[in-house]
PDB file of C-alpha atoms in Angstrom:
ATOM      1  CA  UNK A 876       0.000   0.000   0.000  1.00 56.00           C
ATOM      2  CA  UNK A 877       1.483   3.336  -1.060  1.00 70.00           C
ATOM      3  CA  UNK A 878       1.246   6.155   1.454  1.00 89.00           C
ATOM      4  CA  UNK A 879       0.594   9.827   0.854  1.00 94.00           C
ATOM      5  CA  UNK A 880       3.376  11.531  -1.058  1.00 95.00           C
ATOM      6  CA  UNK A 881       4.035  15.235  -1.568  1.00 97.00           C
ATOM      7  CA  UNK A 882       6.313  17.221  -3.817  1.00 96.00           C
ATOM      8  CA  UNK A 883       8.495  19.126  -3.644  1.00 97.00           C
ATOM      9  CA  UNK A 884      10.008  18.556  -0.209  1.00 96.00           C
ATOM     10  CA  UNK A 885      11.320  22.079   0.112  1.00 96.00           C
ATOM     11  CA  UNK A 886      10.660  25.241  -1.848  1.00 96.00           C
ATOM     12  CA  UNK A 887      11.966  28.792  -1.667  1.00 97.00           C
ATOM     13  CA  UNK A 888      10.013  31.592  -3.329  1.00 97.00           C
ATOM     14  CA  UNK A 889       9.997  35.361  -3.213  1.00 97.00           C
ATOM     15  CA  UNK A 890       7.122  37.574  -2.218  1.00 97.00           C
ATOM     16  CA  UNK A 891       4.541  38.030  -4.995  1.00 97.00           C
ATOM     17  CA  UNK A 892       5.370  34.799  -6.781  1.00 98.00           C
ATOM     18  CA  UNK A 893       3.025  31.861  -7.303  1.00 98.00           C
ATOM     19  CA  UNK A 894       3.560  28.275  -6.150  1.00 98.00           C
ATOM     20  CA  UNK A 895       2.018  24.871  -6.860  1.00 98.00           C
ATOM     21  CA  UNK A 896       2.319  22.011  -4.415  1.00 98.00           C
ATOM     22  CA  UNK A 897       1.396  18.447  -5.302  1.00 97.00           C
ATOM     23  CA  UNK A 898      -0.005  15.493  -3.419  1.00 97.00           C
ATOM     24  CA  UNK A 899      -0.718  11.868  -4.266  1.00 95.00           C
ATOM     25  CA  UNK A 900      -3.351  10.232  -2.088  1.00 92.00           C
ATOM     26  CA  UNK A 901      -3.048   6.900  -0.370  1.00 87.00           C
ATOM     27  CA  UNK A 902      -4.459   4.105  -2.483  1.00 84.00           C
ATOM     28  CA  UNK A 903      -8.230   3.727  -2.054  1.00 84.00           C
ATOM     29  CA  UNK A 904      -8.731   7.171  -0.514  1.00 87.00           C
ATOM     30  CA  UNK A 905     -11.226   9.527  -2.171  1.00 87.00           C
ATOM     31  CA  UNK A 906     -10.780  12.711  -0.145  1.00 90.00           C
ATOM     32  CA  UNK A 907      -7.850  15.074   0.092  1.00 93.00           C
ATOM     33  CA  UNK A 908      -7.378  17.847   2.634  1.00 94.00           C
ATOM     34  CA  UNK A 909      -4.715  20.531   2.751  1.00 97.00           C
ATOM     35  CA  UNK A 910      -3.336  22.140   5.894  1.00 97.00           C
ATOM     36  CA  UNK A 911      -0.912  24.930   6.702  1.00 97.00           C
ATOM     37  CA  UNK A 912       1.247  24.438   9.773  1.00 96.00           C
ATOM     38  CA  UNK A 913       3.295  27.306  11.113  1.00 94.00           C
ATOM     39  CA  UNK A 914       6.142  26.592  13.501  1.00 90.00           C
ATOM     40  CA  UNK A 915       4.855  25.623  16.940  1.00 88.00           C
ATOM     41  CA  UNK A 916       1.230  25.530  15.819  1.00 92.00           C
ATOM     42  CA  UNK A 917      -1.227  22.804  14.988  1.00 93.00           C
ATOM     43  CA  UNK A 918      -2.252  22.239  11.367  1.00 95.00           C
ATOM     44  CA  UNK A 919      -4.747  24.823  10.097  1.00 95.00           C
ATOM     45  CA  UNK A 920      -7.338  23.531   7.650  1.00 93.00           C
ATOM     46  CA  UNK A 921      -7.184  25.174   4.201  1.00 96.00           C
ATOM     47  CA  UNK A 922      -9.677  23.157   2.173  1.00 93.00           C
ATOM     48  CA  UNK A 923     -10.876  19.676   1.349  1.00 91.00           C
ATOM     49  CA  UNK A 924     -11.667  17.993  -1.980  1.00 92.00           C
ATOM     50  CA  UNK A 925     -14.018  15.118  -2.584  1.00 88.00           C
ATOM     51  CA  UNK A 926     -14.801  13.793  -6.059  1.00 86.00           C
ATOM     52  CA  UNK A 927     -12.898  16.682  -7.637  1.00 89.00           C
ATOM     53  CA  UNK A 928     -14.962  19.372  -5.916  1.00 91.00           C
ATOM     54  CA  UNK A 929     -14.162  21.592  -2.967  1.00 90.00           C
ATOM     55  CA  UNK A 930     -15.988  20.164   0.017  1.00 85.00           C
ATOM     56  CA  UNK A 931     -15.134  22.631   2.758  1.00 86.00           C
ATOM     57  CA  UNK A 932     -12.839  25.587   3.237  1.00 90.00           C
ATOM     58  CA  UNK A 933     -11.077  27.125   6.193  1.00 90.00           C
ATOM     59  CA  UNK A 934     -10.347  30.768   6.846  1.00 91.00           C
ATOM     60  CA  UNK A 935      -7.923  31.307   3.969  1.00 96.00           C
ATOM     61  CA  UNK A 936      -8.141  33.952   1.217  1.00 96.00           C
ATOM     62  CA  UNK A 937      -9.074  33.105  -2.398  1.00 96.00           C
ATOM     63  CA  UNK A 938      -5.445  33.267  -3.481  1.00 97.00           C
ATOM     64  CA  UNK A 939      -5.259  29.764  -1.970  1.00 98.00           C
ATOM     65  CA  UNK A 940      -6.864  27.442  -4.484  1.00 96.00           C
ATOM     66  CA  UNK A 941      -6.785  23.767  -5.284  1.00 96.00           C
ATOM     67  CA  UNK A 942      -7.643  20.946  -7.606  1.00 95.00           C
ATOM     68  CA  UNK A 943      -8.368  17.257  -7.254  1.00 94.00           C
ATOM     69  CA  UNK A 944      -7.865  14.993 -10.226  1.00 92.00           C
ATOM     70  CA  UNK A 945      -9.751  11.822 -11.243  1.00 89.00           C
ATOM     71  CA  UNK A 946      -7.005   9.681  -9.725  1.00 86.00           C
ATOM     72  CA  UNK A 947      -7.569  11.574  -6.437  1.00 84.00           C
ATOM     73  CA  UNK A 948      -4.204  13.327  -6.564  1.00 91.00           C
ATOM     74  CA  UNK A 949      -4.347  17.013  -5.753  1.00 96.00           C
ATOM     75  CA  UNK A 950      -2.676  20.387  -6.128  1.00 97.00           C
ATOM     76  CA  UNK A 951      -2.527  23.416  -3.875  1.00 98.00           C
ATOM     77  CA  UNK A 952      -1.887  26.724  -5.603  1.00 98.00           C
ATOM     78  CA  UNK A 953      -0.971  29.897  -3.809  1.00 98.00           C
ATOM     79  CA  UNK A 954      -0.842  33.195  -5.707  1.00 97.00           C
ATOM     80  CA  UNK A 955       0.769  36.471  -4.696  1.00 97.00           C
ATOM     81  CA  UNK A 956       2.887  34.882  -1.984  1.00 98.00           C
ATOM     82  CA  UNK A 957       3.328  36.776   1.267  1.00 97.00           C
ATOM     83  CA  UNK A 958       5.999  36.355   3.919  1.00 97.00           C
ATOM     84  CA  UNK A 959       3.413  34.865   6.315  1.00 96.00           C
ATOM     85  CA  UNK A 960       2.787  32.029   3.859  1.00 97.00           C
ATOM     86  CA  UNK A 961       6.063  30.482   4.979  1.00 97.00           C
ATOM     87  CA  UNK A 962       5.033  27.213   6.634  1.00 97.00           C
ATOM     88  CA  UNK A 963       4.860  23.453   6.333  1.00 97.00           C
ATOM     89  CA  UNK A 964       2.052  22.513   3.951  1.00 98.00           C
ATOM     90  CA  UNK A 965       0.486  19.162   4.675  1.00 97.00           C
ATOM     91  CA  UNK A 966      -1.704  17.016   2.508  1.00 96.00           C
ATOM     92  CA  UNK A 967      -3.887  14.330   4.073  1.00 94.00           C
ATOM     93  CA  UNK A 968      -6.040  11.688   2.448  1.00 92.00           C
ATOM     94  CA  UNK A 969      -8.997   9.823   3.860  1.00 87.00           C
ATOM     95  CA  UNK A 970     -12.054   7.842   2.900  1.00 84.00           C
ATOM     96  CA  UNK A 971     -15.395   9.599   3.051  1.00 77.00           C
ATOM     97  CA  UNK A 972     -17.994   7.386   4.718  1.00 72.00           C
ATOM     98  CA  UNK A 973     -21.733   7.813   5.248  1.00 67.00           C
ATOM     99  CA  UNK A 974     -21.270   9.118   8.793  1.00 62.00           C
ATOM    100  CA  UNK A 975     -18.118  11.133   8.214  1.00 62.00           C
ATOM    101  CA  UNK A 976     -14.532  10.365   7.474  1.00 62.00           C
ATOM    102  CA  UNK A 977     -12.213   7.827   8.877  1.00 71.00           C
ATOM    103  CA  UNK A 978      -8.800   8.930  10.050  1.00 81.00           C
ATOM    104  CA  UNK A 979      -6.646  11.073   7.796  1.00 87.00           C
ATOM    105  CA  UNK A 980      -3.214   9.952   6.718  1.00 91.00           C
ATOM    106  CA  UNK A 981      -0.708  12.685   6.191  1.00 95.00           C
ATOM    107  CA  UNK A 982       2.116  13.120   3.750  1.00 96.00           C
ATOM    108  CA  UNK A 983       5.574  14.308   4.801  1.00 95.00           C
ATOM    109  CA  UNK A 984       4.756  17.911   3.912  1.00 96.00           C
ATOM    110  CA  UNK A 985       6.292  20.625   1.761  1.00 97.00           C
ATOM    111  CA  UNK A 986       8.352  23.253   3.564  1.00 97.00           C
ATOM    112  CA  UNK A 987       7.690  26.595   1.832  1.00 97.00           C
ATOM    113  CA  UNK A 988       9.896  29.564   2.566  1.00 97.00           C
ATOM    114  CA  UNK A 989       8.900  32.977   1.214  1.00 97.00           C
ATOM    115  CA  UNK A 990      11.656  35.593   1.126  1.00 96.00           C
TER     116      UNK A 990
ATOM    117  CA  UNK B 518     -17.041  27.445  16.676  1.00 74.00           C
ATOM    118  CA  UNK B 519     -15.218  24.176  17.327  1.00 76.00           C
ATOM    119  CA  UNK B 520     -12.333  24.500  19.766  1.00 88.00           C
ATOM    120  CA  UNK B 521      -9.559  22.157  20.826  1.00 94.00           C
ATOM    121  CA  UNK B 522      -7.194  22.961  23.706  1.00 96.00           C
ATOM    122  CA  UNK B 523      -4.237  20.760  24.532  1.00 97.00           C
ATOM    123  CA  UNK B 524      -2.309  20.817  27.787  1.00 97.00           C
ATOM    124  CA  UNK B 525       0.380  21.044  28.814  1.00 97.00           C
ATOM    125  CA  UNK B 526       2.086  22.819  25.913  1.00 96.00           C
ATOM    126  CA  UNK B 527       5.331  21.073  26.777  1.00 97.00           C
ATOM    127  CA  UNK B 528       6.209  18.146  29.011  1.00 97.00           C
ATOM    128  CA  UNK B 529       9.567  16.776  30.072  1.00 97.00           C
ATOM    129  CA  UNK B 530       9.705  13.281  31.558  1.00 97.00           C
ATOM    130  CA  UNK B 531      12.384  10.928  32.695  1.00 97.00           C
ATOM    131  CA  UNK B 532      12.454   7.559  31.010  1.00 97.00           C
ATOM    132  CA  UNK B 533       9.934   5.335  32.777  1.00 97.00           C
ATOM    133  CA  UNK B 534       7.988   8.239  34.301  1.00 97.00           C
ATOM    134  CA  UNK B 535       4.354   7.787  33.280  1.00 97.00           C
ATOM    135  CA  UNK B 536       2.110  10.784  32.581  1.00 98.00           C
ATOM    136  CA  UNK B 537      -0.976  11.970  30.689  1.00 98.00           C
ATOM    137  CA  UNK B 538      -1.648  14.559  28.008  1.00 98.00           C
ATOM    138  CA  UNK B 539      -4.988  16.336  27.898  1.00 98.00           C
ATOM    139  CA  UNK B 540      -7.192  17.412  24.999  1.00 98.00           C
ATOM    140  CA  UNK B 541     -10.271  19.461  25.892  1.00 97.00           C
ATOM    141  CA  UNK B 542     -12.778  20.118  23.160  1.00 94.00           C
ATOM    142  CA  UNK B 543     -15.930  22.049  22.378  1.00 90.00           C
ATOM    143  CA  UNK B 544     -17.710  20.793  19.306  1.00 85.00           C
ATOM    144  CA  UNK B 545     -21.241  20.491  18.037  1.00 81.00           C
ATOM    145  CA  UNK B 546     -21.869  16.937  16.962  1.00 80.00           C
ATOM    146  CA  UNK B 547     -18.628  15.063  17.504  1.00 84.00           C
ATOM    147  CA  UNK B 548     -17.920  12.624  14.689  1.00 84.00           C
ATOM    148  CA  UNK B 549     -14.541  11.502  15.964  1.00 89.00           C
ATOM    149  CA  UNK B 550     -11.505  12.489  18.000  1.00 93.00           C
ATOM    150  CA  UNK B 551      -8.077  11.694  16.618  1.00 94.00           C
ATOM    151  CA  UNK B 552      -4.624  11.525  18.142  1.00 97.00           C
ATOM    152  CA  UNK B 553      -1.516  11.972  16.036  1.00 97.00           C
ATOM    153  CA  UNK B 554       2.193  11.933  16.701  1.00 97.00           C
ATOM    154  CA  UNK B 555       4.389  14.386  14.821  1.00 97.00           C
ATOM    155  CA  UNK B 556       8.178  14.338  14.638  1.00 95.00           C
ATOM    156  CA  UNK B 557       9.996  17.597  13.800  1.00 91.00           C
ATOM    157  CA  UNK B 558       9.644  18.606  10.141  1.00 87.00           C
ATOM    158  CA  UNK B 559       7.458  15.622   9.286  1.00 91.00           C
ATOM    159  CA  UNK B 560       3.773  14.988   8.721  1.00 94.00           C
ATOM    160  CA  UNK B 561       1.567  13.781  11.582  1.00 95.00           C
ATOM    161  CA  UNK B 562       1.381  10.023  12.087  1.00 95.00           C
ATOM    162  CA  UNK B 563      -2.019   8.592  12.956  1.00 93.00           C
ATOM    163  CA  UNK B 564      -2.325   6.933  16.371  1.00 96.00           C
ATOM    164  CA  UNK B 565      -5.973   6.536  17.435  1.00 94.00           C
ATOM    165  CA  UNK B 566      -9.576   7.364  16.609  1.00 93.00           C
ATOM    166  CA  UNK B 567     -12.189   7.584  19.361  1.00 94.00           C
ATOM    167  CA  UNK B 568     -15.867   8.008  18.589  1.00 90.00           C
ATOM    168  CA  UNK B 569     -17.854   7.901  21.808  1.00 90.00           C
ATOM    169  CA  UNK B 570     -17.490   8.683  25.499  1.00 93.00           C
ATOM    170  CA  UNK B 571     -16.077   5.775  27.447  1.00 95.00           C
ATOM    171  CA  UNK B 572     -14.127   4.418  24.519  1.00 96.00           C
ATOM    172  CA  UNK B 573     -10.478   3.453  25.082  1.00 97.00           C
ATOM    173  CA  UNK B 574      -7.731   2.360  22.696  1.00 96.00           C
ATOM    174  CA  UNK B 575      -4.195   1.155  23.332  1.00 97.00           C
ATOM    175  CA  UNK B 576      -1.025   0.862  21.321  1.00 94.00           C
ATOM    176  CA  UNK B 577       2.225  -0.181  22.940  1.00 95.00           C
ATOM    177  CA  UNK B 578       2.888   2.364  25.726  1.00 96.00           C
ATOM    178  CA  UNK B 579       0.033   4.658  24.699  1.00 97.00           C
ATOM    179  CA  UNK B 580      -3.589   4.573  25.796  1.00 98.00           C
ATOM    180  CA  UNK B 581      -6.243   7.045  24.667  1.00 98.00           C
ATOM    181  CA  UNK B 582      -9.515   7.655  26.500  1.00 98.00           C
ATOM    182  CA  UNK B 583     -12.527   9.838  25.737  1.00 96.00           C
ATOM    183  CA  UNK B 584     -15.187  11.613  27.779  1.00 94.00           C
ATOM    184  CA  UNK B 585     -17.857  14.046  26.603  1.00 91.00           C
ATOM    185  CA  UNK B 586     -15.536  17.012  27.120  1.00 93.00           C
ATOM    186  CA  UNK B 587     -11.982  15.748  26.906  1.00 96.00           C
ATOM    187  CA  UNK B 588      -9.589  13.052  25.887  1.00 98.00           C
ATOM    188  CA  UNK B 589      -6.456  11.834  27.585  1.00 98.00           C
ATOM    189  CA  UNK B 590      -3.399  10.241  26.079  1.00 98.00           C
ATOM    190  CA  UNK B 591      -1.718   8.191  28.797  1.00 98.00           C
ATOM    191  CA  UNK B 592       1.933   7.302  28.316  1.00 97.00           C
ATOM    192  CA  UNK B 593       3.149   4.414  30.444  1.00 97.00           C
ATOM    193  CA  UNK B 594       6.871   4.010  31.139  1.00 97.00           C
ATOM    194  CA  UNK B 595       7.908   6.259  28.239  1.00 97.00           C
ATOM    195  CA  UNK B 596      11.147   5.822  26.346  1.00 97.00           C
ATOM    196  CA  UNK B 597      13.267   8.503  24.627  1.00 97.00           C
ATOM    197  CA  UNK B 598      11.865   7.423  21.249  1.00 97.00           C
ATOM    198  CA  UNK B 599       8.422   8.570  22.421  1.00 97.00           C
ATOM    199  CA  UNK B 600       9.694  12.149  22.242  1.00 98.00           C
ATOM    200  CA  UNK B 601       7.524  14.024  19.723  1.00 97.00           C
ATOM    201  CA  UNK B 602       4.643  16.462  19.493  1.00 97.00           C
ATOM    202  CA  UNK B 603       1.270  14.848  20.111  1.00 98.00           C
ATOM    203  CA  UNK B 604      -1.674  16.414  18.294  1.00 97.00           C
ATOM    204  CA  UNK B 605      -5.352  16.037  19.024  1.00 97.00           C
ATOM    205  CA  UNK B 606      -8.055  16.767  16.445  1.00 94.00           C
ATOM    206  CA  UNK B 607     -11.841  16.680  16.575  1.00 92.00           C
ATOM    207  CA  UNK B 608     -14.094  16.092  13.625  1.00 86.00           C
ATOM    208  CA  UNK B 609     -17.618  17.486  13.488  1.00 79.00           C
ATOM    209  CA  UNK B 610     -20.200  17.656  10.762  1.00 69.00           C
ATOM    210  CA  UNK B 611     -20.400  21.152   9.302  1.00 64.00           C
ATOM    211  CA  UNK B 612     -22.816  21.731   6.451  1.00 59.00           C
ATOM    212  CA  UNK B 613     -22.196  18.248   5.132  1.00 58.00           C
ATOM    213  CA  UNK B 614     -18.426  18.517   5.371  1.00 64.00           C
ATOM    214  CA  UNK B 615     -16.358  16.769   7.981  1.00 70.00           C
ATOM    215  CA  UNK B 616     -13.485  19.042   8.811  1.00 78.00           C
ATOM    216  CA  UNK B 617     -11.034  18.229  11.604  1.00 83.00           C
ATOM    217  CA  UNK B 618      -9.978  20.981  13.984  1.00 90.00           C
ATOM    218  CA  UNK B 619      -6.516  20.500  15.467  1.00 94.00           C
ATOM    219  CA  UNK B 620      -5.103  21.617  18.763  1.00 95.00           C
ATOM    220  CA  UNK B 621      -1.648  23.182  19.017  1.00 95.00           C
ATOM    221  CA  UNK B 622      -0.142  20.004  20.359  1.00 96.00           C
ATOM    222  CA  UNK B 623       1.877  18.907  23.379  1.00 97.00           C
ATOM    223  CA  UNK B 624       5.624  18.703  22.905  1.00 97.00           C
ATOM    224  CA  UNK B 625       6.927  15.699  24.837  1.00 98.00           C
ATOM    225  CA  UNK B 626      10.583  15.151  25.632  1.00 98.00           C
ATOM    226  CA  UNK B 627      11.636  11.955  27.378  1.00 97.00           C
ATOM    227  CA  UNK B 628      15.102  12.017  28.895  1.00 96.00           C
ATOM    228  CA  UNK B 629      17.126   8.808  29.212  1.00 95.00           C
TER     229      UNK B 629
END
């Protein structure tokens, strides 16, 4: 069974640039969630995708956008990068059930640094 | 608004010194409470899911319990390799979505 993978591992960008982060879900999982984790904080929910549609969104501006593909892989796009966007970006996959979701399995994360 | 508060923020133990981590939550319609372990610079690793008050789960030196207001992660005779940040998350139904809310975590250091 292949776990959740993310690319790239590390990324350095400058303020104002755009970035795309990628995630491959664990086999058999149909839902992908993205989180931003600042140093010393818990993961903050950005958004969730189920069947290629956004299925919930946290308190993040529209310059954070995403996609889910038919094979359940996903992208997170961030436009007009700001210094505060520097963080560990986590992707998590899960299976959506009738009564909710089972546990989420996280990838190793992408460390984004904005200079 | 769903809230999750973890305490203490940091905990230092000697090897073999048992202790408990706390996760207090306020949520409308709990659909699950999750515990994760996170090593520095890595993604969280799933440990347990608890669904209803009174439920308990165990894995090696860890035991998670759940009440209607809080969950405890008990660590029995910890070893240095148990050093990590332990995250708690609650999942509630919100407009048809099931979005976990995470706490800030408890940083555990176990000294040999």
